[in-house]
mmCIF file of C-alpha atoms and ligand atoms in Angstrom:
data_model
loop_
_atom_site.group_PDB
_atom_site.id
_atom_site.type_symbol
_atom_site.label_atom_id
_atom_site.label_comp_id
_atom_site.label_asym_id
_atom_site.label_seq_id
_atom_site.Cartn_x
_atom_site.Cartn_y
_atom_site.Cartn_z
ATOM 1 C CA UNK J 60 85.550 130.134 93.015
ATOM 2 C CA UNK J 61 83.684 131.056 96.108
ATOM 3 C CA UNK J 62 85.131 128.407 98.923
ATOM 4 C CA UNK J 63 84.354 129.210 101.770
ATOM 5 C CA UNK J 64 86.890 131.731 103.616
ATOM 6 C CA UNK J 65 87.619 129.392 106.560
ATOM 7 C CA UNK J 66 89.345 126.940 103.867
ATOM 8 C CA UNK J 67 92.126 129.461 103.807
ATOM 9 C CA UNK J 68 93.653 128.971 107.453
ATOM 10 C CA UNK J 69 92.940 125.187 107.390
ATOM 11 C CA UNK J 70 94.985 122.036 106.292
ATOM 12 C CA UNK J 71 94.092 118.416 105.283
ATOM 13 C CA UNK J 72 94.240 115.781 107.542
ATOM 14 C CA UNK J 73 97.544 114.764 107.657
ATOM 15 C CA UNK J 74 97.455 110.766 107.883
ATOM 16 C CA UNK J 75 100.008 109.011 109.677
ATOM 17 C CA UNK J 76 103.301 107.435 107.259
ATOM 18 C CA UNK J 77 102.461 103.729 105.779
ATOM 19 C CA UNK J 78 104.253 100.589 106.147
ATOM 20 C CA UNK J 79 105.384 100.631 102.619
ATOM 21 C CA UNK J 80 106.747 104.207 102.391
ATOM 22 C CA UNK J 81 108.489 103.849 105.564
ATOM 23 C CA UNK J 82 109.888 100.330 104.406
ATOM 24 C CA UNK J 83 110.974 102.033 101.123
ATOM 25 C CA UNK J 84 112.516 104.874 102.900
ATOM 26 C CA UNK J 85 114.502 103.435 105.123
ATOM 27 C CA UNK J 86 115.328 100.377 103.768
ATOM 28 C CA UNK J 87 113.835 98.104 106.401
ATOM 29 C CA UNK J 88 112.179 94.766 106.210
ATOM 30 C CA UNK J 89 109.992 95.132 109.077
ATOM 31 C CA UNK J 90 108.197 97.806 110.158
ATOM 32 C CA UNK J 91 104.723 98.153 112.838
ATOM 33 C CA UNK J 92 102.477 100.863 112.481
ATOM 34 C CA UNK J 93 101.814 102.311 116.144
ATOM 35 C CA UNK J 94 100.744 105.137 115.129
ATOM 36 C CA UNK J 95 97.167 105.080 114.818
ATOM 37 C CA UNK J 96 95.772 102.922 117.261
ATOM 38 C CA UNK J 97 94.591 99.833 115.031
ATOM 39 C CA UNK J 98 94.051 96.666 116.804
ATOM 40 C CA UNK J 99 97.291 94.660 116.390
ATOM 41 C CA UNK J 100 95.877 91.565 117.381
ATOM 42 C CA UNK J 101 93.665 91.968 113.574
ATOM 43 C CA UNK J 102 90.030 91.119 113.805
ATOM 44 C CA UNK J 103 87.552 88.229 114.872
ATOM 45 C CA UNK J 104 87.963 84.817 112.908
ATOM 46 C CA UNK J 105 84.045 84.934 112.181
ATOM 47 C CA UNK J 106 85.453 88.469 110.039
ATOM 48 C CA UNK J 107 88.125 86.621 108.321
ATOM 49 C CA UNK J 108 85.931 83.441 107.740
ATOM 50 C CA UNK J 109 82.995 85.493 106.462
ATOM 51 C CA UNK J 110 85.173 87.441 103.851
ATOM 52 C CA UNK J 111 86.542 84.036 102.345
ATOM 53 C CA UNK J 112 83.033 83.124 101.681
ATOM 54 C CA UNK J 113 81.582 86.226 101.241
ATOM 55 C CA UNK J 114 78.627 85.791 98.033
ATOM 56 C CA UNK J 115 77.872 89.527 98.394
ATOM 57 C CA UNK J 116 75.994 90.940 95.490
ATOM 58 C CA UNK J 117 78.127 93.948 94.794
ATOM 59 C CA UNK J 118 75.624 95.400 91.801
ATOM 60 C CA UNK J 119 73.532 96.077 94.350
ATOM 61 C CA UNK J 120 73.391 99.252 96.573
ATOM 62 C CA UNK J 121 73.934 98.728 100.041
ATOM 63 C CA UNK J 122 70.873 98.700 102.487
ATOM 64 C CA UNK J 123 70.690 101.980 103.569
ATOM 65 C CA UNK J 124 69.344 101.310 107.156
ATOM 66 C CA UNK J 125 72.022 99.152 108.300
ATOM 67 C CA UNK J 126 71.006 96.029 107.203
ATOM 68 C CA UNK J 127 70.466 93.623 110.421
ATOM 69 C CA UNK J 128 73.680 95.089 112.359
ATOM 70 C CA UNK J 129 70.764 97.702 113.657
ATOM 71 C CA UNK J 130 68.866 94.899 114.944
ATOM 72 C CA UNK J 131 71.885 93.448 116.500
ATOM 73 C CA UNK J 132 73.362 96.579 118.002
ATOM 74 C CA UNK J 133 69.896 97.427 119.168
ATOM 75 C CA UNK J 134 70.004 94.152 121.330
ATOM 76 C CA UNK J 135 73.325 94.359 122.363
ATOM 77 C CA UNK J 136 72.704 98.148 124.265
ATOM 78 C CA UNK J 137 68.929 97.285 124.658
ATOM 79 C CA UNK J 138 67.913 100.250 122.861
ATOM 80 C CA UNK J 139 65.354 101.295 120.122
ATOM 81 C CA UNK J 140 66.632 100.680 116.840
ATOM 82 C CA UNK J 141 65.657 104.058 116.012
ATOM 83 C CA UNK J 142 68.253 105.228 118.454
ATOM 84 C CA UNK J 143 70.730 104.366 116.190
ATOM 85 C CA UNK J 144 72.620 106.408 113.592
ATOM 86 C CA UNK J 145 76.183 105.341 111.555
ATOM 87 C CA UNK J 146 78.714 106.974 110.000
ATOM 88 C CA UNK J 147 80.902 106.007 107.063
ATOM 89 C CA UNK J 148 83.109 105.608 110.633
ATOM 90 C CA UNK J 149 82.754 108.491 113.559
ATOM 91 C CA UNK J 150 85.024 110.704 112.022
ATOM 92 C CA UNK J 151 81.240 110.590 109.109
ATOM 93 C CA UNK J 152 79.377 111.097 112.394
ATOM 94 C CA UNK J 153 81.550 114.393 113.563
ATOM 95 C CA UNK J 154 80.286 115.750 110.369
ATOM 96 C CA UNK J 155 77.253 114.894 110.249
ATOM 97 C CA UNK J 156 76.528 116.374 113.848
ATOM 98 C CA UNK J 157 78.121 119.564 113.066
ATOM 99 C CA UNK J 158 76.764 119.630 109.651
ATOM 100 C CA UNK J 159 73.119 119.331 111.313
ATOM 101 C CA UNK J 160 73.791 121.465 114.593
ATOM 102 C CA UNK J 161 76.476 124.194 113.528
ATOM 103 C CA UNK J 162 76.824 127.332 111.432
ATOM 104 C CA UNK J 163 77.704 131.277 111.060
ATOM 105 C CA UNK J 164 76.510 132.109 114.727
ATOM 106 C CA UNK J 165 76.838 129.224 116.847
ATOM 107 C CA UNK J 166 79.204 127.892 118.872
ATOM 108 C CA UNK J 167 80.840 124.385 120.103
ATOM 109 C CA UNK J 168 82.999 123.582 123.080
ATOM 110 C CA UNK J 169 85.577 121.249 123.053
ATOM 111 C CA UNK J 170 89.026 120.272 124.590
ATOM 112 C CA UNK J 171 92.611 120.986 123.142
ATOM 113 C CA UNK J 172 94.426 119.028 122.839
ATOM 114 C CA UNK J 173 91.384 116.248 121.514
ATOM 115 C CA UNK J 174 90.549 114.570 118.907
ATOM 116 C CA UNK J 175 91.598 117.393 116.084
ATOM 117 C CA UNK J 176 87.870 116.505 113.953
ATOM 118 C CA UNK J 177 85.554 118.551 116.783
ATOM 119 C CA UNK J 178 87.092 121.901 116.052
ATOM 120 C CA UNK J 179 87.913 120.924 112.448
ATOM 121 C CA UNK J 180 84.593 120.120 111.129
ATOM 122 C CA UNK J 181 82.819 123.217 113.397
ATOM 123 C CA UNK J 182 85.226 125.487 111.729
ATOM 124 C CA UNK J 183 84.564 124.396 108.870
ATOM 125 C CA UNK J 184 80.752 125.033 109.291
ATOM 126 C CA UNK J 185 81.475 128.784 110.691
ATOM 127 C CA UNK J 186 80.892 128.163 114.030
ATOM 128 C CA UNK J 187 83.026 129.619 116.732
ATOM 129 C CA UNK J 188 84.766 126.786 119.258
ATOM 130 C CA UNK J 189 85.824 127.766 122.431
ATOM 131 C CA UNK J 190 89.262 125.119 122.909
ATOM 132 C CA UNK J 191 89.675 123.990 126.845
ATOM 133 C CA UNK J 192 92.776 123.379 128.041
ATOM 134 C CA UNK J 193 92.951 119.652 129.496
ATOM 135 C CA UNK J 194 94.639 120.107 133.102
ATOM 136 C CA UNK J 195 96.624 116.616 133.731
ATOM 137 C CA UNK J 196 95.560 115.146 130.795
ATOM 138 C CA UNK J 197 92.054 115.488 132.312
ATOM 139 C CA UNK J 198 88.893 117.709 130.620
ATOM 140 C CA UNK J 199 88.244 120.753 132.933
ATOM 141 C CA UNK J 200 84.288 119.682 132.847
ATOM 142 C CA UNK J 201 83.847 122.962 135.167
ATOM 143 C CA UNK J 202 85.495 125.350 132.312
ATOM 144 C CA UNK J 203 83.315 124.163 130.139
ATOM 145 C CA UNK J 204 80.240 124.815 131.835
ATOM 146 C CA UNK J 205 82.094 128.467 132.105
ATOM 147 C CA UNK J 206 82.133 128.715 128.384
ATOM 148 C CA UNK J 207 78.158 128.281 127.432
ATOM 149 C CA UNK J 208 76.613 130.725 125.772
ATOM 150 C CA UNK J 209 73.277 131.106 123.747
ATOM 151 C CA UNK J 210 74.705 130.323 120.945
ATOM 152 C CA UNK J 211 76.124 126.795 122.106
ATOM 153 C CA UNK J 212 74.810 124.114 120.396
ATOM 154 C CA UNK J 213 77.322 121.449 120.866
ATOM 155 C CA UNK J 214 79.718 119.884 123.196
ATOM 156 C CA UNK J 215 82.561 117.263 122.106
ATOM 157 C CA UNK J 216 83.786 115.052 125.284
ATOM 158 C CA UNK J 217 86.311 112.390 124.485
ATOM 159 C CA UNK J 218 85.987 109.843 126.874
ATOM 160 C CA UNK J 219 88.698 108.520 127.296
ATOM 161 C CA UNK J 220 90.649 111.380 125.554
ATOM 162 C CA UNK J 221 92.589 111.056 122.215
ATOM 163 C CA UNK J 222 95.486 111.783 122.673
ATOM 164 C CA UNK J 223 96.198 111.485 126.296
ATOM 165 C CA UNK J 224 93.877 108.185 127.350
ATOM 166 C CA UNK J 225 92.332 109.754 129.902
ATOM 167 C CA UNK J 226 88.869 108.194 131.242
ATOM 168 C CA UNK J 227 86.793 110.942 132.714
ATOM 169 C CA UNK J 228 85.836 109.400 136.219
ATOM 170 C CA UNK J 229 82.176 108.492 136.678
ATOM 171 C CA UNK J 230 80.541 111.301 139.124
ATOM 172 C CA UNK J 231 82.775 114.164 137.393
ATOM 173 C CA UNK J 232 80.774 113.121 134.125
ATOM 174 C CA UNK J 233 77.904 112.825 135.395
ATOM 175 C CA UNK J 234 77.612 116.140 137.370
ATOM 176 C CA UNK J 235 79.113 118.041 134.554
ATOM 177 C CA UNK J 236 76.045 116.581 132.318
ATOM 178 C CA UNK J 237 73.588 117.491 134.648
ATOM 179 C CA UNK J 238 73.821 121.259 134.678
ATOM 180 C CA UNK J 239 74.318 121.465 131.012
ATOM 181 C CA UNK J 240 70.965 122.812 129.679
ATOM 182 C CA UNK J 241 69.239 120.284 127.904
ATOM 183 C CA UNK J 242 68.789 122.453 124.562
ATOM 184 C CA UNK J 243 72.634 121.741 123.840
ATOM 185 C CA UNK J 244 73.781 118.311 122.302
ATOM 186 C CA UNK J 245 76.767 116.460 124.620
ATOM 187 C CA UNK J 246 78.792 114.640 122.133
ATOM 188 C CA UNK J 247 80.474 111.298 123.967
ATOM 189 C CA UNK J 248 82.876 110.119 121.616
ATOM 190 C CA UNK J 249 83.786 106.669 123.044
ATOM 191 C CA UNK J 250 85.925 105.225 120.638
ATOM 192 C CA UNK J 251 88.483 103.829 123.066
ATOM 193 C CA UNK J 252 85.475 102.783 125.215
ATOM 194 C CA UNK J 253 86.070 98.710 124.401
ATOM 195 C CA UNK J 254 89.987 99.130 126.008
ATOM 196 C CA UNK J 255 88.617 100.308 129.558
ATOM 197 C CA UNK J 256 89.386 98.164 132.346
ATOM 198 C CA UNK J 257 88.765 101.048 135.231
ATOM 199 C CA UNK J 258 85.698 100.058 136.639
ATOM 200 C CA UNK J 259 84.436 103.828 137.438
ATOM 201 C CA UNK J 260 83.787 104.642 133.739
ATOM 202 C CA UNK J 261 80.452 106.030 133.173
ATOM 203 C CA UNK J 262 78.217 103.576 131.254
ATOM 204 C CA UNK J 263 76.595 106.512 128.852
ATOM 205 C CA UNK J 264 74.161 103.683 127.135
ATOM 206 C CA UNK J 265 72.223 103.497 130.237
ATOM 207 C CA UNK J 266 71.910 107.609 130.794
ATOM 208 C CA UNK J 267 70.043 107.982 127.749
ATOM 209 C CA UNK J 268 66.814 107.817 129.388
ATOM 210 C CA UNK J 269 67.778 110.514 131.915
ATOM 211 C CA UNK J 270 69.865 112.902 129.552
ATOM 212 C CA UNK J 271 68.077 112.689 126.151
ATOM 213 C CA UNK J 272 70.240 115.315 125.032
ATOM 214 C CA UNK J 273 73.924 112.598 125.176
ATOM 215 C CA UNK J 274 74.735 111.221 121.653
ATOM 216 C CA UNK J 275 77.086 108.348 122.006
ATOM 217 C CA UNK J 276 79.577 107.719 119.238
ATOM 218 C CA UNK J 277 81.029 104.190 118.936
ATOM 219 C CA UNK J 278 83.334 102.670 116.006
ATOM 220 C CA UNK J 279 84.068 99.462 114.977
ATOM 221 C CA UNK J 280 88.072 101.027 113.703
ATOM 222 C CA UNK J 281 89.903 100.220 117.201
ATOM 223 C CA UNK J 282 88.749 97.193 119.252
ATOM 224 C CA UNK J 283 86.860 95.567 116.586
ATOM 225 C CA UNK J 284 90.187 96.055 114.225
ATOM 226 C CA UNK J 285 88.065 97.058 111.109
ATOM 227 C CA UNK J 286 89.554 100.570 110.567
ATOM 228 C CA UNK J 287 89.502 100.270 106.605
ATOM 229 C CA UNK J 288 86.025 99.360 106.491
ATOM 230 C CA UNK J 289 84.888 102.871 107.675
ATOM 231 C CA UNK J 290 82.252 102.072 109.911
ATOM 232 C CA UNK J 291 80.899 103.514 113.394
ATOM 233 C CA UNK J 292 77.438 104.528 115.008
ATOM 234 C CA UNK J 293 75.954 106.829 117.076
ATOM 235 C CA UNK J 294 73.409 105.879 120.152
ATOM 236 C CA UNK J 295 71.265 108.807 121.019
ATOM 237 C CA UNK J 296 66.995 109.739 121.922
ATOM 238 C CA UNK J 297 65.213 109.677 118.233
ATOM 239 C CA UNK J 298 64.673 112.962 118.620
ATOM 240 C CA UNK J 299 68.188 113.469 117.968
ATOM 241 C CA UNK J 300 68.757 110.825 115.503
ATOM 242 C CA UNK J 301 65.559 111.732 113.708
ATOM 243 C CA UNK J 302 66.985 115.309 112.642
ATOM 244 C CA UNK J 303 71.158 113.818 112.122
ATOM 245 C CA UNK J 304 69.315 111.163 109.598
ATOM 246 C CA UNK J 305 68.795 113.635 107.735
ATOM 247 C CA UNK J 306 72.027 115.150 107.081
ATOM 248 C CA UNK J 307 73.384 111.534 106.061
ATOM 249 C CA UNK J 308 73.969 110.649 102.800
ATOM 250 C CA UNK J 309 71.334 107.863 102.118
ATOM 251 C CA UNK J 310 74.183 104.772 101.267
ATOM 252 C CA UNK J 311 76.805 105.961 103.814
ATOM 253 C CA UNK J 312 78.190 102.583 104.748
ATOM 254 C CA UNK J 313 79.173 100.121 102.000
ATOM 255 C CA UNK J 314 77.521 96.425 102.510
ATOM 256 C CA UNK J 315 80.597 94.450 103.425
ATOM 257 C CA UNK J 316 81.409 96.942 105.795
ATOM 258 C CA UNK J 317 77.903 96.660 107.338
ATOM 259 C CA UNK J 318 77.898 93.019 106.891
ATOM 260 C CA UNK J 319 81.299 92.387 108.185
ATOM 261 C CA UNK J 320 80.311 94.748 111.809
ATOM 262 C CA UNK J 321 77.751 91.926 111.772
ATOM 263 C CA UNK J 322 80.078 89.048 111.924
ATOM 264 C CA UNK J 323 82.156 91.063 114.295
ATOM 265 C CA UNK J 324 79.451 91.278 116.916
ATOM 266 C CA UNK J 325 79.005 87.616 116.953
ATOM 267 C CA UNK J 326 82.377 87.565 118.524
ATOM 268 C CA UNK J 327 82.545 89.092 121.907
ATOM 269 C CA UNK J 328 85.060 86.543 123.239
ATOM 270 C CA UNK J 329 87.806 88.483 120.751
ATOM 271 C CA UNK J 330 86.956 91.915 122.208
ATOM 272 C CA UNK J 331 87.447 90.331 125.669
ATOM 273 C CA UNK J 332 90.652 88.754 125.003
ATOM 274 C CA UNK J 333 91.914 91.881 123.269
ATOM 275 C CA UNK J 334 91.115 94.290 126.101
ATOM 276 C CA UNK J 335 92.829 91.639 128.557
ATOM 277 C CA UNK J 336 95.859 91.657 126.184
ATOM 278 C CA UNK J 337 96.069 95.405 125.744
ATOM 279 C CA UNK J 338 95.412 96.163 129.752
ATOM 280 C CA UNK J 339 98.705 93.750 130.613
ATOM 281 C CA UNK J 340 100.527 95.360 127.704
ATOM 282 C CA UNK J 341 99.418 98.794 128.806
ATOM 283 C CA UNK J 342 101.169 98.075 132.105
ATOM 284 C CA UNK J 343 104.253 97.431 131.029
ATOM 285 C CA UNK J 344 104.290 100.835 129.748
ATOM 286 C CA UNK J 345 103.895 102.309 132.355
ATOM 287 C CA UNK J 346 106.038 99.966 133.999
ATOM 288 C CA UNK J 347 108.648 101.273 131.717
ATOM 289 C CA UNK J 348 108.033 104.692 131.658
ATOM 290 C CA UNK J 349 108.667 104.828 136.217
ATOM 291 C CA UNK J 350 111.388 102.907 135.309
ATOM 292 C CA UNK J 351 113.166 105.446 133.437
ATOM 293 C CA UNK J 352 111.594 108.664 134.690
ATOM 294 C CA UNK J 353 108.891 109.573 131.716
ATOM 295 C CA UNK J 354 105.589 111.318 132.134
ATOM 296 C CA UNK J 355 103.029 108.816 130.902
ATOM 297 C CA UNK J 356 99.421 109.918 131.028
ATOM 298 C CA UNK J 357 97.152 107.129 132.537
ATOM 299 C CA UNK J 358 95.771 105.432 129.557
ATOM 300 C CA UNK J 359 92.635 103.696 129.557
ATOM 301 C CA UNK J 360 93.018 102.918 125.816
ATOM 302 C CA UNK J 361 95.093 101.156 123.247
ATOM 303 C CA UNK J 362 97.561 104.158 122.920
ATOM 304 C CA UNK J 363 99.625 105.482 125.500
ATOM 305 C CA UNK J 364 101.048 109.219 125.554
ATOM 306 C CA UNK J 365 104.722 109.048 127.011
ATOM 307 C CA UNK J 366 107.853 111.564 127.522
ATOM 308 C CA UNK J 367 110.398 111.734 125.306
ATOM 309 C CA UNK J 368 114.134 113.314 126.425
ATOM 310 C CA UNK J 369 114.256 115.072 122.812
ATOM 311 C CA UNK J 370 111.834 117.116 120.302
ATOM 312 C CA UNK J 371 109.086 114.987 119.932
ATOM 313 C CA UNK J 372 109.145 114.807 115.982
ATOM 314 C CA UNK J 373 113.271 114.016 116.324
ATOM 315 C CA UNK J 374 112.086 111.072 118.543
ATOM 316 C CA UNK J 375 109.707 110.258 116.117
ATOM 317 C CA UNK J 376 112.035 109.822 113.710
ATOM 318 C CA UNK J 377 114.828 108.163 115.455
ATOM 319 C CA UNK J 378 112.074 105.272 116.027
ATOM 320 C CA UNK J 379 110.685 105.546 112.430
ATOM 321 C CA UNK J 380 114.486 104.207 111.660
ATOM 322 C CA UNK J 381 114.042 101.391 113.842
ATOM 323 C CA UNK J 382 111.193 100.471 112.249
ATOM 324 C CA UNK J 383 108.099 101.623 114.522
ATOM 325 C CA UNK J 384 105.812 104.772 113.536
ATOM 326 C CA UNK J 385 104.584 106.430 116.318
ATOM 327 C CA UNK J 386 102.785 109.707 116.232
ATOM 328 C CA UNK J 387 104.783 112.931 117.564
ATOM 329 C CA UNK J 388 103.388 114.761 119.936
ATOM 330 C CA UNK J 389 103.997 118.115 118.115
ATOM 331 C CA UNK J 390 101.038 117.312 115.876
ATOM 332 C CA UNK J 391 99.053 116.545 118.301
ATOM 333 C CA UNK J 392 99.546 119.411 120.905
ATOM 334 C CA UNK J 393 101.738 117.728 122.995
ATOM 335 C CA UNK J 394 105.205 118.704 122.855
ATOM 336 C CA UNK J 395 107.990 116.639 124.066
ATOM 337 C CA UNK J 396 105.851 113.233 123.825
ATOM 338 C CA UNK J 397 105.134 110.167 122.229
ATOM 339 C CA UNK J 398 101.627 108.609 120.959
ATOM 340 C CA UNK J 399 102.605 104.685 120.687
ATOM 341 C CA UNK J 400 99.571 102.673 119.788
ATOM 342 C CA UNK J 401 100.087 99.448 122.648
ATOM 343 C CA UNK J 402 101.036 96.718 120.063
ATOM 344 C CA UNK J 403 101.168 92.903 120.869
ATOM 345 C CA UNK J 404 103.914 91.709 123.607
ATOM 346 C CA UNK J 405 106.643 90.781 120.910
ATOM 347 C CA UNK J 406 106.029 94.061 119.286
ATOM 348 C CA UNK J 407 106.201 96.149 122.559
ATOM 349 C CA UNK J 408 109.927 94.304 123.082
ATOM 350 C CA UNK J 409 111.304 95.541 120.283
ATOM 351 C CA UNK J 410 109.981 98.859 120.809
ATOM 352 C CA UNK J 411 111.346 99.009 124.658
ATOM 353 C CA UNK J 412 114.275 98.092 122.902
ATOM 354 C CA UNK J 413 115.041 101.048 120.118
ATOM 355 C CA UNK J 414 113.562 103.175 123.263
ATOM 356 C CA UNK J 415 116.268 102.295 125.039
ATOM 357 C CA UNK J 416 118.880 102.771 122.447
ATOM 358 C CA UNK J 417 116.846 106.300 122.492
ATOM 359 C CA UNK J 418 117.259 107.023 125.869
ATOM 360 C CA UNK J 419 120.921 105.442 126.190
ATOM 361 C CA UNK J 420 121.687 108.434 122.832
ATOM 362 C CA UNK J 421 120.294 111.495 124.998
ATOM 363 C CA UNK J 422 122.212 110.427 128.193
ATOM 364 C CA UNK J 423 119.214 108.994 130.203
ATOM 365 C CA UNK J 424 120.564 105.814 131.180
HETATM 366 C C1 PLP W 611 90.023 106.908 115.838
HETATM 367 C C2 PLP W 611 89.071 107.852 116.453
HETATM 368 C C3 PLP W 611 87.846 108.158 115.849
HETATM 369 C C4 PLP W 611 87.593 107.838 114.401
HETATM 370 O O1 PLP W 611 87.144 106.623 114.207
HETATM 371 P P1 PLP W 611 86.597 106.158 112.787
HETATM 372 O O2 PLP W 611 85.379 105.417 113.177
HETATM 373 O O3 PLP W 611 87.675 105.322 112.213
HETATM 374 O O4 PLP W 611 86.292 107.347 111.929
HETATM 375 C C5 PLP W 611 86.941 108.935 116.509
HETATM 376 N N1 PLP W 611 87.228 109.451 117.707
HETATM 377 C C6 PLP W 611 88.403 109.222 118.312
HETATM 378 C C7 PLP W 611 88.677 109.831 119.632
HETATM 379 C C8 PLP W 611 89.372 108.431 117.695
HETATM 380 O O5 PLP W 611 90.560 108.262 118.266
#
């Protein structure tokens, strides 16, 4: 068959081991997925009542506008509702922007090491992608501007970064989208954006007006703690939602995923609670990591990117055996580190803990 050549040089997505395999495996009775950044505090009670009651007609196809979450977003951010767009979840919206912006003869810009779905779904397409390097975690904004050509049509910013946590401070952003020309699409993937607690974070929602050319990619996977659902959105001018509507499949989102987003809206006092949690938690990582001497990348997420005194994916595994998956930094472009989704206080004890018996192995302590 004719696949396309680029197929060749590419693998799958490689997802993260499950609780159940890794129970199996290594004969434990407990094990906590850290490896993916899920909410471990679950989701909002109005979620879990909802679903218990839930009359759903599932005969029926889903509404394929969104149902009233569009209304409700569209409140919440005070935008049109035709400013919205969602995805079957953003990793949906990566492809549906480079689906709709990206072939044989144009080009995106992106970081490395990022979120891996950029450069996989432009490549994918046939575009060229020029990779960054990050430079202290940080995206070189500057280098970027270095790299347009004619042919750019889109630019992926993480803010804050996946995998390093890195928020992008306010007047760097801002400057950097300023002298981008306006004919190129500035992806802001904010999918961490709920964990923030540094108050000079660039609130994109209210630049839209000024930079109709920003798309702003939200997900309701990490704070809201509905990963399986697959759902996320996109906030951008209709002129740029008008032509990425188009490349979506009409029934992209399944109703209870749409109708459970709903439910999760209605509870803002969860989010709030959860970022509080997560900030204190966050801080005892890095708490830990002075402590005993580890690189740790500022986080402003739920994930925090720390040294390990061993090969990342032997570190990996050491802690798989304990009972914690993490994700090794070797996949993820970051040699010699950790990605350890922040889990709940009791959770983060036991995983000081087998770090410790890690360290206390490699002569650290
Ligand atoms: C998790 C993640 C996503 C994907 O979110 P879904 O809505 O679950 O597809 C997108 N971007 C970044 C940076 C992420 O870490």
């Amino acid at each position: 068959m004719k696949w396309k050549q680029v197929l060749r040089e590419m693998k799958p997505y490689k997802p993260g081991r499950s609780i159940e395999e890794v129970m199996e495996t290594y004969n434990l009775t407990e094990v906590v997925k850290l490896a993916s950044n899920e909410n471990p505090y679950g989701c909002a009670k109005s979620v879990k009542e909802f679903l218990n009651s839930s009359t759903l007609r599932f005969e029926i196809y889903p509404d394929g506008n969104g149902g009233t979450l569009r209304k409700k977003l569209s409140e919440k951010y005070g935008v049109d509702e035709g400013a919205i767009l969602f995805g079957n979840g953003s990793d949906e919206t990566i492809s549906i922007i480079s689906r709709a912006l990206l072939d044989k003869g144009s080009h995106a810009i992106m970081a490395t090491p990022t979120f891996p779905q950029y450069a996989h779904n432009a490549k994918i397409e046939g575009a060229a992608i020029s990779e960054i390097p990050l430079v202290d975690g940080q995206h070189d904004l500057p280098a970027f501007l270095e790299e347009i050509t004619d042919q750019t049509a889109v630019i992926f910013v993480c803010n804050p970064n996946n995998p390093t946590g890195n928020l992008i401070p306010k007047k760097n952003l801002i400057s950097f989208i300023e002298k981008v020309p306006e004919h190129i699409l500035i992806v802001l993937d904010e999918a961490y954006i709920e964990f923030v607690t540094e108050p000079d974070y660039v609130d994109s929602i209210s630049l839209l007006k000024r930079f109709p050319n920003i798309l702003i990619m939200r997900t309701f996977s990490k704070a809201y703690g509905l990963a399986s659902f697959r759902i996320g959105y996109a906030i951008g001018s209709p002129s740029v939602i008008e032509p990425l509507n188009k490349v979506r499949n009409p029934f992209n989102n399944n109703s209870l995923a749409i109708t459970v987003a709903e439910k999760a809206l209605e509870d803002e006092a969860f989010i709030d609670s959860c970022r509080l949690l997560n900030a204190e938690q966050r801080e005892r990582f890095k708490q830990y990591a002075a402590q005993n001497s580890l690189n740790l990348f500022d986080s402003q997420t739920n994930f925090v990117l720390i040294e390990v005194p061993i090969d990342a994916d032997e570190a990996s595994e050491f802690l798989l055996e304990k009972g914690f998956i993490v994700r090794s930094g070797n996949a993820l472009g970051t040699p010699h580190h950790v990605r350890i989704t922040i889990g709940t206080e009791e959770q983060n004890n036991r995983l000081f803990s087998a770090f410790d018996q890690l360290l206390m192995e490699k002569g650290r302590k």
